[in-house]
């Protein structure tokens, strides 16, 4: 079996050039570390480093850099969306990424299925207040609707106390037993389903795009 490829779309609002660490990136790396130990190829794309215009299309032309990211999604077996929480919601970049993915939802594979079929989804969330389950449910539903498969317990998150305060990296959030447990479930459950789909992809019967 060829190596599985796992991709995180990190929807932090911070650009790498700003020099600020991404808390979402920090938690995402914990997941990717397990996947690498299990033999998968991994990559994290920080969306804020790219010029991604608003729209629902695979390529909006001009300076649009979304096609570069879309190619990585097409090559991946596992696609996880990482997002911080802002005002109880996923970030605007997470929403933008989902909208741009939706722009390719009519593209099909050689069987006539959505190009996102046989790919496994998951979500990674950090924040200082409530909103993790709301953001997770929104993202996982969107991924499922686009054609990604969602295993059980593939939402890992770390949420600090209410109000302004330290973030995930400030307090070494991976010492949290709940978060650590969900990091493992996310990593192992997505890998398990991705391996199954490599050998037994979803049949075309009843799953051809109209």
mmCIF file of C-alpha atoms in Angstrom:
data_model
loop_
_atom_site.group_PDB
_atom_site.id
_atom_site.type_symbol
_atom_site.label_atom_id
_atom_site.label_comp_id
_atom_site.label_asym_id
_atom_site.label_seq_id
_atom_site.Cartn_x
_atom_site.Cartn_y
_atom_site.Cartn_z
ATOM 1 C CA UNK A 1 0.000 0.000 0.000
ATOM 2 C CA UNK A 2 1.311 3.474 -0.863
ATOM 3 C CA UNK A 3 1.940 5.925 1.961
ATOM 4 C CA UNK A 4 -1.054 7.826 3.234
ATOM 5 C CA UNK A 5 -0.923 11.599 2.877
ATOM 6 C CA UNK A 6 -2.382 13.766 5.627
ATOM 7 C CA UNK A 7 -2.977 17.502 5.214
ATOM 8 C CA UNK A 8 -3.938 20.188 7.737
ATOM 9 C CA UNK A 9 -5.434 23.419 6.452
ATOM 10 C CA UNK A 10 -4.506 25.757 9.307
ATOM 11 C CA UNK A 11 -7.026 28.602 9.318
ATOM 12 C CA UNK A 12 -5.183 30.741 11.867
ATOM 13 C CA UNK A 13 -5.527 34.439 11.103
ATOM 14 C CA UNK A 14 -1.810 34.954 11.789
ATOM 15 C CA UNK A 15 0.654 34.993 8.907
ATOM 16 C CA UNK A 16 3.936 33.158 9.363
ATOM 17 C CA UNK A 17 5.811 36.349 8.449
ATOM 18 C CA UNK A 18 4.334 38.073 11.520
ATOM 19 C CA UNK A 19 6.499 35.819 13.679
ATOM 20 C CA UNK A 20 3.650 34.868 16.011
ATOM 21 C CA UNK A 21 3.266 31.166 16.780
ATOM 22 C CA UNK A 22 -0.028 29.555 15.807
ATOM 23 C CA UNK A 23 -1.792 27.815 18.681
ATOM 24 C CA UNK A 24 -3.900 25.927 16.177
ATOM 25 C CA UNK A 25 -0.709 24.912 14.416
ATOM 26 C CA UNK A 26 0.748 23.699 17.697
ATOM 27 C CA UNK A 27 -2.176 21.386 18.408
ATOM 28 C CA UNK A 28 -2.300 20.268 14.785
ATOM 29 C CA UNK A 29 1.342 19.248 14.949
ATOM 30 C CA UNK A 30 0.567 16.880 17.824
ATOM 31 C CA UNK A 31 -1.819 15.039 15.513
ATOM 32 C CA UNK A 32 0.646 15.042 12.616
ATOM 33 C CA UNK A 33 3.429 13.704 14.862
ATOM 34 C CA UNK A 34 1.401 10.559 15.530
ATOM 35 C CA UNK A 35 0.588 10.181 11.848
ATOM 36 C CA UNK A 36 4.260 10.504 10.918
ATOM 37 C CA UNK A 37 5.153 7.839 13.492
ATOM 38 C CA UNK A 38 2.582 5.617 11.768
ATOM 39 C CA UNK A 39 4.299 6.115 8.415
ATOM 40 C CA UNK A 40 2.096 8.789 6.843
ATOM 41 C CA UNK A 41 3.369 11.769 4.872
ATOM 42 C CA UNK A 42 2.127 14.986 6.459
ATOM 43 C CA UNK A 43 1.887 18.658 5.605
ATOM 44 C CA UNK A 44 0.394 21.749 7.223
ATOM 45 C CA UNK A 45 -0.672 24.699 5.078
ATOM 46 C CA UNK A 46 -1.115 28.044 6.830
ATOM 47 C CA UNK A 47 -3.890 29.646 4.809
ATOM 48 C CA UNK A 48 -3.091 33.184 5.948
ATOM 49 C CA UNK A 49 0.192 32.955 4.009
ATOM 50 C CA UNK A 50 -1.707 32.666 0.718
ATOM 51 C CA UNK A 51 -3.821 35.071 -1.319
ATOM 52 C CA UNK A 52 -7.235 33.410 -1.303
ATOM 53 C CA UNK A 53 -10.050 35.600 -2.666
ATOM 54 C CA UNK A 54 -13.668 35.127 -1.634
ATOM 55 C CA UNK A 55 -15.721 33.003 -3.992
ATOM 56 C CA UNK A 56 -17.041 29.558 -4.770
ATOM 57 C CA UNK A 57 -14.777 28.409 -7.563
ATOM 58 C CA UNK A 58 -11.718 26.216 -8.034
ATOM 59 C CA UNK A 59 -9.806 29.089 -9.623
ATOM 60 C CA UNK A 60 -10.785 32.754 -9.617
ATOM 61 C CA UNK A 61 -7.852 33.729 -11.827
ATOM 62 C CA UNK A 62 -5.480 36.638 -11.377
ATOM 63 C CA UNK A 63 -3.443 36.330 -8.177
ATOM 64 C CA UNK A 64 -5.623 33.568 -6.730
ATOM 65 C CA UNK A 65 -3.401 31.047 -4.922
ATOM 66 C CA UNK A 66 -6.194 28.681 -3.927
ATOM 67 C CA UNK A 67 -5.435 26.314 -6.850
ATOM 68 C CA UNK A 68 -2.063 25.547 -5.203
ATOM 69 C CA UNK A 69 -3.852 24.467 -2.039
ATOM 70 C CA UNK A 70 -6.563 22.592 -3.920
ATOM 71 C CA UNK A 71 -3.914 20.414 -5.564
ATOM 72 C CA UNK A 72 -2.629 19.445 -2.117
ATOM 73 C CA UNK A 73 -6.198 18.546 -1.077
ATOM 74 C CA UNK A 74 -6.633 16.397 -4.176
ATOM 75 C CA UNK A 75 -3.424 14.499 -3.410
ATOM 76 C CA UNK A 76 -4.260 13.952 0.276
ATOM 77 C CA UNK A 77 -6.018 10.952 1.796
ATOM 78 C CA UNK A 78 -6.807 12.815 5.028
ATOM 79 C CA UNK A 79 -7.774 16.501 5.134
ATOM 80 C CA UNK A 80 -8.139 18.193 8.514
ATOM 81 C CA UNK A 81 -9.224 21.778 9.023
ATOM 82 C CA UNK A 82 -7.610 23.540 11.973
ATOM 83 C CA UNK A 83 -9.177 26.724 13.287
ATOM 84 C CA UNK A 84 -9.033 29.120 16.216
ATOM 85 C CA UNK A 85 -12.289 30.226 17.814
ATOM 86 C CA UNK A 86 -13.321 33.858 17.360
ATOM 87 C CA UNK A 87 -16.504 35.031 19.106
ATOM 88 C CA UNK A 88 -17.661 31.445 19.473
ATOM 89 C CA UNK A 89 -17.175 30.597 15.792
ATOM 90 C CA UNK A 90 -14.619 29.042 13.446
ATOM 91 C CA UNK A 91 -12.334 31.607 11.826
ATOM 92 C CA UNK A 92 -13.235 33.477 8.658
ATOM 93 C CA UNK A 93 -10.408 31.647 6.888
ATOM 94 C CA UNK A 94 -11.892 28.275 7.839
ATOM 95 C CA UNK A 95 -15.202 29.382 6.353
ATOM 96 C CA UNK A 96 -13.419 30.674 3.264
ATOM 97 C CA UNK A 97 -11.602 27.365 2.772
ATOM 98 C CA UNK A 98 -14.889 25.453 2.979
ATOM 99 C CA UNK A 99 -16.481 27.795 0.432
ATOM 100 C CA UNK A 100 -13.565 27.363 -1.950
ATOM 101 C CA UNK A 101 -13.696 23.561 -1.517
ATOM 102 C CA UNK A 102 -17.381 23.768 -2.361
ATOM 103 C CA UNK A 103 -16.324 25.340 -5.656
ATOM 104 C CA UNK A 104 -14.900 21.950 -6.645
ATOM 105 C CA UNK A 105 -17.775 19.834 -5.363
ATOM 106 C CA UNK A 106 -19.044 19.210 -8.904
ATOM 107 C CA UNK A 107 -15.678 17.840 -10.079
ATOM 108 C CA UNK A 108 -15.642 14.069 -10.383
ATOM 109 C CA UNK A 109 -13.166 11.214 -10.245
ATOM 110 C CA UNK A 110 -12.864 8.480 -12.862
ATOM 111 C CA UNK A 111 -15.956 6.758 -11.405
ATOM 112 C CA UNK A 112 -18.108 9.872 -11.645
ATOM 113 C CA UNK A 113 -18.023 10.504 -7.886
ATOM 114 C CA UNK A 114 -17.074 13.747 -6.164
ATOM 115 C CA UNK A 115 -13.302 14.243 -6.088
ATOM 116 C CA UNK A 116 -13.559 14.366 -2.294
ATOM 117 C CA UNK A 117 -14.913 10.819 -2.084
ATOM 118 C CA UNK A 118 -12.595 8.328 -0.354
ATOM 119 C CA UNK A 119 -10.887 11.158 1.540
ATOM 120 C CA UNK A 120 -11.199 11.316 5.328
ATOM 121 C CA UNK A 121 -12.004 14.514 7.225
ATOM 122 C CA UNK A 122 -11.275 15.826 10.702
ATOM 123 C CA UNK A 123 -11.070 19.068 12.679
ATOM 124 C CA UNK A 124 -8.635 20.685 15.142
ATOM 125 C CA UNK A 125 -9.664 23.682 17.272
ATOM 126 C CA UNK A 126 -8.075 26.018 19.810
ATOM 127 C CA UNK A 127 -9.486 28.998 21.669
ATOM 128 C CA UNK A 128 -9.869 30.866 24.930
ATOM 129 C CA UNK A 129 -13.596 30.453 25.363
ATOM 130 C CA UNK A 130 -16.532 28.261 24.383
ATOM 131 C CA UNK A 131 -17.386 27.367 20.806
ATOM 132 C CA UNK A 132 -15.321 24.276 20.059
ATOM 133 C CA UNK A 133 -18.229 21.874 19.598
ATOM 134 C CA UNK A 134 -20.166 24.378 17.513
ATOM 135 C CA UNK A 135 -17.190 24.983 15.221
ATOM 136 C CA UNK A 136 -16.457 21.254 15.009
ATOM 137 C CA UNK A 137 -20.022 20.323 14.110
ATOM 138 C CA UNK A 138 -20.135 23.004 11.427
ATOM 139 C CA UNK A 139 -16.850 21.960 9.825
ATOM 140 C CA UNK A 140 -17.462 18.214 10.015
ATOM 141 C CA UNK A 141 -20.925 18.602 8.497
ATOM 142 C CA UNK A 142 -19.488 20.687 5.658
ATOM 143 C CA UNK A 143 -16.783 18.104 4.977
ATOM 144 C CA UNK A 144 -19.326 15.273 4.963
ATOM 145 C CA UNK A 145 -21.605 17.213 2.623
ATOM 146 C CA UNK A 146 -18.718 17.729 0.206
ATOM 147 C CA UNK A 147 -17.956 14.002 0.122
ATOM 148 C CA UNK A 148 -15.340 13.469 2.836
ATOM 149 C CA UNK A 149 -15.873 10.545 5.205
ATOM 150 C CA UNK A 150 -15.981 11.327 8.921
ATOM 151 C CA UNK A 151 -14.879 8.634 11.411
ATOM 152 C CA UNK A 152 -15.951 8.771 15.069
ATOM 153 C CA UNK A 153 -14.284 11.204 17.470
ATOM 154 C CA UNK A 154 -12.205 13.165 14.960
ATOM 155 C CA UNK A 155 -12.568 16.556 16.631
ATOM 156 C CA UNK A 156 -9.717 17.462 18.939
ATOM 157 C CA UNK A 157 -9.756 20.774 20.735
ATOM 158 C CA UNK A 158 -8.314 22.800 23.562
ATOM 159 C CA UNK A 159 -10.296 25.655 25.093
ATOM 160 C CA UNK A 160 -9.018 27.898 27.893
ATOM 161 C CA UNK A 161 -10.965 29.683 30.607
ATOM 162 C CA UNK A 162 -13.665 32.213 29.793
ATOM 163 C CA UNK A 163 -12.409 35.669 28.958
ATOM 164 C CA UNK A 164 -8.961 36.804 27.816
ATOM 165 C CA UNK A 165 -6.187 34.565 28.998
ATOM 166 C CA UNK A 166 -3.356 32.241 28.026
ATOM 167 C CA UNK A 167 -3.651 30.197 24.832
ATOM 168 C CA UNK A 168 -2.781 26.589 24.017
ATOM 169 C CA UNK A 169 0.946 27.118 23.554
ATOM 170 C CA UNK A 170 1.184 29.414 26.593
ATOM 171 C CA UNK A 171 0.118 26.689 28.992
ATOM 172 C CA UNK A 172 1.392 23.588 27.168
ATOM 173 C CA UNK A 173 -2.178 22.592 26.419
ATOM 174 C CA UNK A 174 -1.252 19.076 25.376
ATOM 175 C CA UNK A 175 -0.886 18.213 29.062
ATOM 176 C CA UNK A 176 -4.680 18.233 29.124
ATOM 177 C CA UNK A 177 -5.760 14.587 29.296
ATOM 178 C CA UNK A 178 -8.975 15.154 27.344
ATOM 179 C CA UNK A 179 -7.136 16.936 24.539
ATOM 180 C CA UNK A 180 -4.414 14.286 24.442
ATOM 181 C CA UNK A 181 -7.034 11.568 24.197
ATOM 182 C CA UNK A 182 -8.794 13.248 21.304
ATOM 183 C CA UNK A 183 -5.508 13.924 19.519
ATOM 184 C CA UNK A 184 -4.932 10.160 19.507
ATOM 185 C CA UNK A 185 -8.470 9.324 18.416
ATOM 186 C CA UNK A 186 -8.314 11.863 15.593
ATOM 187 C CA UNK A 187 -4.967 10.563 14.356
ATOM 188 C CA UNK A 188 -5.637 6.830 14.631
ATOM 189 C CA UNK A 189 -9.272 6.868 13.492
ATOM 190 C CA UNK A 190 -8.577 8.923 10.373
ATOM 191 C CA UNK A 191 -5.585 6.745 9.510
ATOM 192 C CA UNK A 192 -7.617 3.568 10.019
ATOM 193 C CA UNK A 193 -10.449 4.664 7.747
ATOM 194 C CA UNK A 194 -8.053 6.049 5.145
ATOM 195 C CA UNK A 195 -6.293 2.673 4.977
ATOM 196 C CA UNK A 196 -9.610 0.911 4.491
ATOM 197 C CA UNK A 197 -10.599 3.277 1.686
ATOM 198 C CA UNK A 198 -7.260 2.755 -0.062
ATOM 199 C CA UNK A 199 -8.079 -0.931 -0.392
ATOM 200 C CA UNK A 200 -11.870 -0.658 -0.572
ATOM 201 C CA UNK A 201 -13.015 2.643 -2.094
ATOM 202 C CA UNK A 202 -16.694 3.577 -2.046
ATOM 203 C CA UNK A 203 -18.497 1.844 -4.941
ATOM 204 C CA UNK A 204 -19.846 4.034 -7.725
ATOM 205 C CA UNK A 205 -23.305 2.454 -7.538
ATOM 206 C CA UNK A 206 -25.653 5.058 -6.088
ATOM 207 C CA UNK A 207 -22.804 7.560 -5.710
ATOM 208 C CA UNK A 208 -22.400 9.087 -9.169
ATOM 209 C CA UNK A 209 -22.769 12.846 -9.476
ATOM 210 C CA UNK A 210 -25.867 13.868 -11.426
#
